[in-house]
Amino acid sequence: MAAAASPSSMESAPRIMRLVAECSRSRARAGELRLPHGPVATPVFMPVGTQATMKGITAEQLDALGCRICLGNTYHLGLRPGPELIQKAHGLHGFMNWPHNLLTDSGGFQMVSLVSLSEVTEEGVRFRSPYDGEETLLSPERSVEIQNALGSDIIMQLDDVVSSTVTGPRVEEAMFRSIRWLDRCIAAHRRPDQQNLFAIIQGGLDAHLRATCLEEMTKRDVPGFAIGGLSGGESKNQFWRMVALSTARLPRDKPRYLMGVGYATDLVVCVALGCDMFDCVFPTRTARFGSALVPTGNLQLKKKQYEKDFRPIDPECACPTCQTHSRAFLHVLLHSDNTAALHHLTVHNIAYQLQLMSAVRASIVEKRFPDFVRHFMGTMYGDPTLCPTWATEALASVGITLA
Amino acid sequence: MKLSLTKTGSAPHLTPHTLHNIHKVPAMAQLTLSSLAEHHEVLAEYKEGVGKFIGMPESLLYCSLHDPVSPCPAGYVTNKSVSVWGVGGRVEMTVSKFMAIQQALQPDWFQCLSDGEASCAEATSIKRARKSVDRSLLFLDNCLRLQEESEALQRSTIIGVIEGGDVMEERLRSARETAKRPVGGFLLDGFQGDPMTLETRLHLLSSVTAELPEDKPRLICSVSRPDEVLECIERGVDLFESFFPYQVTERGCALTFSFDYQPNPEETLLQQNGTQEEIKYVHQTKKIKTTGCNQEMTSFEINLKEKKYQGDFEPLVRGCSCYCCQNHTRAYIHHLLVTNELLAGVLLMMHNFEHYFGFFHSIREALKNDRLAQLKELIRRQAS
């Protein structure tokens, strides 16, 4: 079911991304996404609000932090509360009262994360619900149908996801199936004018398979591409090479969304490699374990060393938590049963990620991205030369040296 | 008239941002020694007082001994010390330790060290009641003496504690004696209880407040239900703890009772119809046990976990000005509860505080306009 692609049909496809600046050394770009619920500056980090909530923080708090796009999850929302109810509530935007953009994942990743509950066939993924034991089939058509009901601004194709640690014929099978499923998603998509369907490049850690997938999927006229199947258990060395291979072959004028990437170092390196959009549960999840993200790494605030530390988490941080509270107070609160402790850290960690992306973008626009990278690595590792090998090599591959 | 509840120095579930979204938050917040005593060293080193430490430098602060929500084990009061329980375990406080802690906290008001255990047991002996009064007066005199010697505590006000269990004679003695001391106000301790004992204790309460000076505030602890609050106000109480909205939140419920004692006729009809339905349902599903708040649901609230709210796109309370009601629906709260999401507690706390503070506003208005009887009747009709 390969869609024939002619140059004219590709050129006439709507472009949702406007490039504002490009780094002259690396592949980094600064841009702006034009989405139904407003513009989004890129590179962008998208916090993950799986079940129609950004954990303990309100829509107003998230908006105040400057977030303009976040994630919801089709698998979870499809089960609870279900697409019919959300449709009645005027879509996911209406249901959770989020005025800005939403991106929904297709449910594909749950195939990997909930593998004991799932079975993949050409038809789709058969899941057994952990809540009531009922079986559901998540097909490309069903995934798109749910996402059409959710009304998110960006929807993802259902892909056949295998863990990056898997080798052998299963990887190839999944890659080709993902292409077929992409075509089925495109065909089933009822609302191409209101919702942007992104393809997801698969192929595991095999350069040849990735290349094949890229060649095929870029023939399809979709508004954007995601790089999937990475940020699992693979080595960073393999990881960056697959990202670089992908960005080299993805069209320049469409957004590149690297799924599941959220550690600060990874974000900076992958921006250098040419990625525009990122999502990860890490910052919000680690907050709920009492860990605050800072330019030098993280602070485990439950530890005794913070008992009498009266400084804010980061004196340079503009977030409400850092403006009002000290590490010592957060330490006390984290050892109590008041959930407010978690919310303070969630606010801060999201602020950290968004502020980081903002700083990255400014450096690209102001033509000093390589210097920014050097300074970032210096702060994070004590010295740019102490940056992890994989990152040094990845940056070198796009013309940024750290020494 | 009411104290905003904190747990370990922070409103439950709420950061200053979300707390500021609530209208009519009381000017005075309650801290508990049980959550802060074990952090005494840190606060002493901090030097600038607990208000600044917890990020509430503008708020007036009252420090009570115990947490109204978690009862503490009895049997740990001696002639020389009282104990509180923090996360790290028991903290035993003599008068000097107690005052040292208060010196580090520097609250605006604080409950004096007192013996509250005469009211714990089922039947108090006269001897035990007498001891509670004697001890509390001794603690008070010692604390007052230490306060005189402490520069840091010059701006803090000591609240004297009225003890005496259920023994009228002892209660009166406690009131008269405490009133002789230079305290800033009075805490009426040990008047809480189940409906059985409440009647007797309310009678006791009237007699006690009659002995207290008119120009000093009367606080009561462990009474927070709307109907009980009104009974206490009629008997001379001024200040209450706000733990009831917190308990309602913890069981996944939202306050919906009306306190609009002069509504327009149409509204009354609508509300009555609504209330009737909800009361019916409540009788069927009354007992809800949640961790930490083993309290029964009341008829002042609705249980958002119930399936009927799954597709209900109304706000929790029509016309409510809180952030939750202005922005979200019952269906959304139901979803958050069913999926165990943290935001449920945040939004419910915002609504329940606002609703409760609105109730107190209506009490003040009713008192001003001499309509307390109407308000009381309205609340009584809604009590189960």
Short mmCIF file of C-alpha atoms in Angstrom, two decimals, chain B:
data_model
loop_
_atom_site.label_atom_id
_atom_site.label_comp_id
_atom_site.label_asym_id
_atom_site.label_seq_id
_atom_site.Cartn_x
_atom_site.Cartn_y
_atom_site.Cartn_z
CA MET B 1 -12.24 33.04 62.65
CA LYS B 2 -10.50 30.09 61.22
CA LEU B 3 -6.96 28.89 60.93
CA SER B 4 -5.64 27.66 57.61
CA LEU B 5 -4.36 24.11 58.03
CA THR B 6 -0.78 23.16 57.28
CA LYS B 7 1.00 19.83 57.40
CA THR B 8 4.71 20.26 58.08
CA GLY B 9 4.50 23.93 57.30
CA SER B 10 2.69 23.68 54.00
CA ALA B 11 -0.99 23.61 53.11
CA PRO B 12 -1.77 19.97 52.24
CA HIS B 13 -1.16 19.26 48.52
CA LEU B 14 -0.72 22.95 47.79
CA THR B 15 2.22 25.16 46.88
CA PRO B 16 2.01 28.93 47.48
CA HIS B 17 0.94 29.29 43.84
CA THR B 18 -2.10 27.02 44.14
CA LEU B 19 -2.83 28.28 47.67
CA HIS B 20 -3.00 31.83 46.35
CA ASN B 21 -5.69 30.78 43.89
CA ILE B 22 -8.02 30.25 46.83
CA HIS B 23 -10.24 33.14 47.87
CA LYS B 24 -10.65 34.23 51.47
CA VAL B 25 -7.71 32.24 52.81
CA PRO B 26 -7.49 33.07 56.51
CA ALA B 27 -4.87 35.53 57.62
CA MET B 28 -3.67 33.08 60.22
CA ALA B 29 -2.28 29.63 59.49
CA GLN B 30 -1.92 26.76 61.92
CA LEU B 31 1.37 24.96 62.36
CA THR B 32 1.74 21.88 64.49
CA LEU B 33 4.57 21.21 66.89
CA SER B 34 4.20 17.52 66.13
CA SER B 35 5.47 18.13 62.59
CA LEU B 36 8.07 20.73 63.45
CA ALA B 37 9.56 19.86 66.85
CA GLU B 38 12.04 17.38 65.41
CA HIS B 39 13.40 20.08 63.08
CA HIS B 40 14.15 22.38 65.97
CA GLU B 41 17.92 22.40 65.41
CA VAL B 42 17.59 23.37 61.76
CA LEU B 43 15.23 26.20 62.66
CA ALA B 44 17.51 27.39 65.43
CA GLU B 45 20.39 27.58 62.98
CA TYR B 46 18.17 29.28 60.41
CA LYS B 47 17.44 31.99 62.98
CA GLU B 48 14.83 33.80 60.96
CA GLY B 49 11.75 32.02 62.22
CA VAL B 50 9.49 29.34 60.89
CA GLY B 51 7.32 31.72 58.84
CA LYS B 52 10.17 32.60 56.54
CA PHE B 53 11.49 29.03 56.54
CA ILE B 54 8.27 27.59 55.20
CA GLY B 55 7.84 30.36 52.65
CA MET B 56 4.93 32.12 54.40
CA PRO B 57 6.62 35.27 55.73
CA GLU B 58 3.45 37.35 55.38
CA SER B 59 1.14 34.98 57.21
CA LEU B 60 0.23 35.11 60.89
CA LEU B 61 1.13 31.81 62.48
CA TYR B 62 -0.38 29.83 65.34
CA CYS B 63 1.49 26.82 66.61
CA SER B 64 -0.58 24.09 68.21
CA LEU B 65 0.87 21.13 70.08
CA HIS B 66 -0.78 18.37 68.12
CA ASP B 67 -2.02 17.64 64.63
CA PRO B 68 -5.82 17.67 64.68
CA VAL B 69 -5.94 14.94 62.04
CA SER B 70 -3.64 12.36 63.60
CA PRO B 71 -4.42 11.57 67.21
CA CYS B 72 -1.40 10.83 69.33
CA PRO B 73 -1.01 7.96 71.76
CA ALA B 74 -2.05 8.69 75.32
CA GLY B 75 0.01 8.07 78.42
CA TYR B 76 3.01 10.23 77.68
CA VAL B 77 2.31 13.29 79.78
CA THR B 78 4.24 13.59 83.02
CA ASN B 79 4.57 16.29 85.64
CA LYS B 80 7.58 17.53 83.79
CA SER B 81 7.01 16.85 80.12
CA VAL B 82 4.64 16.42 77.20
CA SER B 83 5.41 14.40 74.08
CA VAL B 84 4.56 14.92 70.42
CA TRP B 85 5.06 12.49 67.55
CA GLY B 86 6.90 13.44 64.37
CA VAL B 87 8.01 11.28 61.42
CA GLY B 88 11.14 10.38 63.34
CA GLY B 89 9.26 9.29 66.42
CA ARG B 90 8.53 10.72 69.85
CA VAL B 91 9.84 14.11 70.89
CA GLU B 92 9.65 14.63 74.63
CA MET B 93 9.47 18.24 75.76
CA THR B 94 10.07 19.70 79.16
CA VAL B 95 9.08 23.32 79.65
CA SER B 96 12.58 24.53 78.81
CA LYS B 97 12.83 22.39 75.68
CA PHE B 98 9.36 23.47 74.64
CA MET B 99 10.25 27.12 75.00
CA ALA B 100 13.58 26.63 73.21
CA ILE B 101 11.68 25.19 70.29
CA GLN B 102 9.23 28.08 70.30
CA GLN B 103 12.18 30.43 70.36
CA ALA B 104 13.47 28.87 67.16
CA LEU B 105 10.01 28.96 65.56
CA GLN B 106 9.02 32.49 66.64
CA PRO B 107 5.34 32.02 65.84
CA ASP B 108 2.85 34.83 66.38
CA TRP B 109 0.75 32.71 68.75
CA PHE B 110 1.46 29.38 70.32
CA GLN B 111 -0.48 26.93 72.42
CA CYS B 112 1.14 26.58 75.79
CA LEU B 113 2.44 23.20 76.87
CA SER B 114 -0.54 21.42 78.42
CA ASP B 115 -1.90 18.13 79.65
CA GLY B 116 -4.75 17.19 77.34
CA GLU B 117 -5.18 13.58 78.32
CA ALA B 118 -8.03 13.93 80.77
CA SER B 119 -10.36 13.94 77.79
CA CYS B 120 -8.79 10.96 76.05
CA ALA B 121 -10.20 8.10 78.07
CA GLU B 122 -13.85 7.07 78.15
CA ALA B 123 -14.61 8.06 81.72
CA THR B 124 -12.33 10.57 83.33
CA SER B 125 -11.72 10.30 87.01
CA ILE B 126 -11.96 13.51 88.96
CA LYS B 127 -8.40 12.92 90.06
CA ARG B 128 -7.16 12.76 86.46
CA ALA B 129 -9.14 15.86 85.55
CA ARG B 130 -7.67 17.73 88.49
CA LYS B 131 -4.16 16.68 87.50
CA SER B 132 -4.66 17.95 83.95
CA VAL B 133 -5.60 21.37 85.30
CA ASP B 134 -2.78 21.49 87.86
CA ARG B 135 -0.15 20.43 85.38
CA SER B 136 -1.34 22.79 82.67
CA LEU B 137 -1.29 25.75 85.07
CA LEU B 138 2.21 24.83 86.24
CA PHE B 139 3.42 24.55 82.65
CA LEU B 140 1.79 27.90 81.89
CA ASP B 141 3.43 29.71 84.76
CA ASN B 142 6.82 28.29 83.86
CA CYS B 143 6.42 29.14 80.19
CA LEU B 144 5.35 32.68 80.99
CA ARG B 145 8.39 33.10 83.19
CA LEU B 146 10.71 31.86 80.45
CA GLN B 147 9.01 34.07 77.92
CA GLU B 148 9.83 37.13 79.99
CA GLU B 149 13.49 36.19 79.80
CA SER B 150 13.50 35.58 76.08
CA GLU B 151 14.13 38.44 73.68
CA ALA B 152 13.12 36.35 70.66
CA LEU B 153 9.70 35.56 72.10
CA GLN B 154 8.67 39.07 73.07
CA ARG B 155 6.42 39.41 70.05
CA SER B 156 4.84 35.99 70.44
CA THR B 157 1.57 35.45 72.27
CA ILE B 158 1.02 32.52 74.59
CA ILE B 159 -2.40 30.88 74.38
CA GLY B 160 -3.53 29.42 77.70
CA VAL B 161 -5.12 25.99 77.58
CA ILE B 162 -8.35 25.14 79.40
CA GLU B 163 -8.33 21.54 80.61
CA GLY B 164 -10.36 19.54 83.12
CA GLY B 165 -11.90 16.65 81.15
CA ASP B 166 -15.63 16.29 81.68
CA VAL B 167 -15.58 17.50 85.27
CA MET B 168 -17.45 20.84 85.55
CA GLU B 169 -15.71 21.91 88.74
CA GLU B 170 -12.28 21.37 87.22
CA ARG B 171 -13.19 23.06 83.98
CA LEU B 172 -14.34 26.16 85.83
CA ARG B 173 -11.22 26.17 87.94
CA SER B 174 -9.07 25.88 84.85
CA ALA B 175 -10.90 28.75 83.16
CA ARG B 176 -10.74 31.08 86.15
CA GLU B 177 -7.12 30.37 86.95
CA THR B 178 -5.89 30.59 83.36
CA ALA B 179 -7.77 33.86 82.92
CA LYS B 180 -5.73 35.34 85.77
CA ARG B 181 -2.51 34.87 83.77
CA PRO B 182 -1.29 37.31 81.10
CA VAL B 183 -2.17 35.07 78.15
CA GLY B 184 -3.21 36.38 74.75
CA GLY B 185 -6.10 33.98 74.29
CA PHE B 186 -7.55 30.65 75.34
CA LEU B 187 -7.56 27.20 73.78
CA LEU B 188 -10.52 25.05 74.77
CA ASP B 189 -9.00 21.59 74.74
CA GLY B 190 -10.74 18.24 74.94
CA PHE B 191 -14.25 19.26 73.87
CA GLN B 192 -14.27 17.09 70.76
CA GLY B 193 -15.99 13.75 70.75
CA ASP B 194 -18.64 11.53 69.26
CA PRO B 195 -22.31 12.61 69.08
CA MET B 196 -23.00 10.88 72.42
CA THR B 197 -20.62 12.95 74.46
CA LEU B 198 -21.05 16.11 72.39
CA GLU B 199 -24.27 17.22 74.12
CA THR B 200 -22.69 17.15 77.59
CA ARG B 201 -19.56 18.78 76.37
CA LEU B 202 -21.41 21.61 74.67
CA HIS B 203 -23.08 22.38 77.98
CA LEU B 204 -19.67 22.33 79.61
CA LEU B 205 -18.38 24.65 76.91
CA SER B 206 -20.96 27.34 77.63
CA SER B 207 -20.07 27.35 81.29
CA VAL B 208 -16.38 27.60 80.52
CA THR B 209 -16.56 30.48 78.06
CA ALA B 210 -18.75 32.39 80.49
CA GLU B 211 -15.71 32.56 82.78
CA LEU B 212 -13.39 33.94 80.13
CA PRO B 213 -12.78 37.61 79.38
CA GLU B 214 -14.67 38.97 76.38
CA ASP B 215 -11.71 40.74 74.87
CA LYS B 216 -9.47 37.74 74.29
CA PRO B 217 -9.95 35.15 71.52
CA ARG B 218 -11.23 31.66 72.31
CA LEU B 219 -9.83 28.88 70.17
CA ILE B 220 -11.10 25.33 70.07
CA CYS B 221 -9.23 22.34 68.76
CA SER B 222 -10.46 19.20 67.03
CA VAL B 223 -13.84 20.70 66.11
CA SER B 224 -14.23 21.42 62.44
CA ARG B 225 -17.54 20.09 61.09
CA PRO B 226 -19.93 22.86 59.96
CA ASP B 227 -22.73 21.90 62.37
CA GLU B 228 -20.38 21.56 65.33
CA VAL B 229 -18.67 24.83 64.45
CA LEU B 230 -21.99 26.68 64.70
CA GLU B 231 -22.81 25.07 68.05
CA CYS B 232 -19.46 26.24 69.39
CA ILE B 233 -19.83 29.75 68.01
CA GLU B 234 -23.12 30.05 69.86
CA ARG B 235 -21.27 29.13 73.00
CA GLY B 236 -18.58 31.76 72.73
CA VAL B 237 -15.85 30.24 70.54
CA ASP B 238 -14.02 32.44 68.00
CA LEU B 239 -11.36 30.36 66.23
CA PHE B 240 -11.40 26.92 64.64
CA GLU B 241 -8.99 24.57 62.93
CA SER B 242 -9.65 23.80 59.25
CA PHE B 243 -8.97 20.11 59.12
CA PHE B 244 -12.46 19.07 58.05
CA PRO B 245 -11.95 20.15 54.41
CA TYR B 246 -8.67 18.21 54.45
CA GLN B 247 -10.35 15.04 55.67
CA VAL B 248 -13.02 15.43 53.00
CA THR B 249 -10.27 15.76 50.39
CA GLU B 250 -8.46 12.65 51.58
CA ARG B 251 -11.53 10.53 51.09
CA GLY B 252 -11.97 11.79 47.53
CA CYS B 253 -14.97 13.94 48.36
CA ALA B 254 -16.02 17.51 47.69
CA LEU B 255 -17.93 19.83 50.01
CA THR B 256 -21.26 20.79 48.51
CA PHE B 257 -23.35 21.96 51.46
CA SER B 258 -25.13 25.25 51.12
CA PHE B 259 -24.43 28.14 53.45
CA ASP B 260 -26.48 30.65 51.54
CA TYR B 261 -29.15 31.36 54.14
CA GLN B 262 -30.84 34.04 52.05
CA PRO B 263 -30.96 32.69 48.52
CA ASN B 264 -33.54 33.64 45.89
CA PRO B 265 -36.55 31.24 45.77
CA GLU B 266 -35.59 29.64 42.44
CA GLU B 267 -32.13 28.76 43.67
CA THR B 268 -33.57 27.26 46.84
CA LEU B 269 -35.76 24.93 44.80
CA LEU B 270 -32.89 23.85 42.56
CA GLN B 271 -30.57 23.31 45.48
CA GLN B 272 -33.14 21.45 47.51
CA ASN B 273 -33.77 19.04 44.68
CA GLY B 274 -30.07 18.49 44.27
CA THR B 275 -29.45 18.08 47.97
CA GLN B 276 -32.28 15.56 48.36
CA GLU B 277 -30.88 13.30 45.70
CA GLU B 278 -27.43 13.47 47.13
CA ILE B 279 -28.58 12.77 50.67
CA LYS B 280 -30.40 9.67 49.45
CA TYR B 281 -27.27 8.37 47.78
CA VAL B 282 -25.10 9.19 50.73
CA HIS B 283 -27.10 7.02 53.10
CA GLN B 284 -26.31 4.06 50.89
CA THR B 285 -22.61 4.60 50.69
CA LYS B 286 -21.66 6.10 53.97
CA LYS B 287 -18.60 4.33 55.22
CA ILE B 288 -15.45 5.19 53.32
CA LYS B 289 -12.15 4.25 54.80
CA THR B 290 -9.07 5.94 53.47
CA THR B 291 -5.54 5.67 54.77
CA GLY B 292 -4.85 8.16 57.50
CA CYS B 293 -8.38 9.53 57.64
CA ASN B 294 -10.58 6.86 59.07
CA GLN B 295 -13.62 9.06 59.15
CA GLU B 296 -17.08 8.53 57.86
CA MET B 297 -18.36 10.57 54.98
CA THR B 298 -20.87 13.25 55.97
CA SER B 299 -23.89 14.63 54.18
CA PHE B 300 -22.06 17.89 53.59
CA GLU B 301 -20.16 16.34 50.68
CA ILE B 302 -20.32 14.18 47.57
CA ASN B 303 -18.06 11.27 46.75
CA LEU B 304 -16.44 11.86 43.39
CA LYS B 305 -15.38 8.24 43.04
CA GLU B 306 -18.98 7.21 42.45
CA LYS B 307 -19.66 5.99 38.94
CA LYS B 308 -22.46 8.49 38.40
CA TYR B 309 -19.90 11.30 38.15
CA GLN B 310 -18.04 9.66 35.29
CA GLY B 311 -19.94 11.65 32.67
CA ASP B 312 -21.00 14.62 34.77
CA PHE B 313 -19.61 17.75 33.17
CA GLU B 314 -20.90 20.13 35.81
CA PRO B 315 -18.46 21.80 38.20
CA LEU B 316 -18.28 20.40 41.73
CA VAL B 317 -20.60 23.15 42.93
CA ARG B 318 -22.44 25.39 40.50
CA GLY B 319 -21.56 29.02 41.15
CA CYS B 320 -18.43 28.23 43.17
CA SER B 321 -15.61 30.65 42.41
CA CYS B 322 -12.74 28.29 43.21
CA TYR B 323 -10.06 27.35 40.66
CA CYS B 324 -11.36 23.81 40.41
CA CYS B 325 -14.97 24.77 39.74
CA GLN B 326 -13.98 27.55 37.36
CA ASN B 327 -11.76 25.23 35.32
CA HIS B 328 -12.78 21.62 35.76
CA THR B 329 -15.66 19.19 35.87
CA ARG B 330 -16.85 16.42 38.14
CA ALA B 331 -16.03 13.99 35.32
CA TYR B 332 -12.42 15.11 35.30
CA ILE B 333 -12.05 14.84 39.09
CA HIS B 334 -13.65 11.39 38.93
CA HIS B 335 -11.11 10.35 36.30
CA LEU B 336 -8.20 11.65 38.40
CA LEU B 337 -9.43 9.73 41.45
CA VAL B 338 -10.00 6.50 39.53
CA THR B 339 -6.52 6.70 38.00
CA ASN B 340 -4.92 7.63 41.36
CA GLU B 341 -3.49 10.85 40.03
CA LEU B 342 -1.93 13.40 42.40
CA LEU B 343 -3.86 16.26 40.83
CA ALA B 344 -7.09 14.95 42.39
CA GLY B 345 -5.87 15.93 45.86
CA VAL B 346 -4.68 19.31 44.66
CA LEU B 347 -7.95 20.27 42.98
CA LEU B 348 -10.17 18.88 45.72
CA MET B 349 -8.15 20.66 48.39
CA MET B 350 -8.50 23.93 46.51
CA HIS B 351 -12.26 23.51 46.28
CA ASN B 352 -12.78 22.23 49.79
CA PHE B 353 -10.75 25.03 51.38
CA GLU B 354 -12.54 27.67 49.34
CA HIS B 355 -15.95 26.23 50.12
CA TYR B 356 -15.14 26.01 53.81
CA PHE B 357 -13.68 29.50 53.98
CA GLY B 358 -16.80 30.74 52.17
CA PHE B 359 -18.88 29.10 54.91
CA PHE B 360 -16.98 31.05 57.56
CA HIS B 361 -17.49 34.24 55.62
CA SER B 362 -21.21 33.58 55.69
CA ILE B 363 -21.01 32.99 59.46
CA ARG B 364 -19.42 36.39 59.94
CA GLU B 365 -22.05 38.00 57.73
CA ALA B 366 -24.83 36.20 59.59
CA LEU B 367 -23.46 37.39 62.94
CA LYS B 368 -23.24 40.95 61.66
CA ASN B 369 -26.82 40.86 60.42
CA ASP B 370 -28.13 38.88 63.35
CA ARG B 371 -29.16 35.93 61.14
CA LEU B 372 -27.19 33.13 62.76
CA ALA B 373 -30.39 31.24 63.53
CA GLN B 374 -31.23 31.04 59.82
CA LEU B 375 -27.77 29.80 58.95
CA LYS B 376 -27.89 27.27 61.73
CA GLU B 377 -31.24 25.95 60.52
CA LEU B 378 -29.90 25.66 56.97
CA ILE B 379 -26.89 23.68 58.16
CA ARG B 380 -28.96 21.55 60.52
CA ARG B 381 -31.22 20.51 57.64
CA GLN B 382 -28.19 19.28 55.73
CA ALA B 383 -26.56 17.43 58.60
CA SER B 384 -27.22 13.72 58.55
#
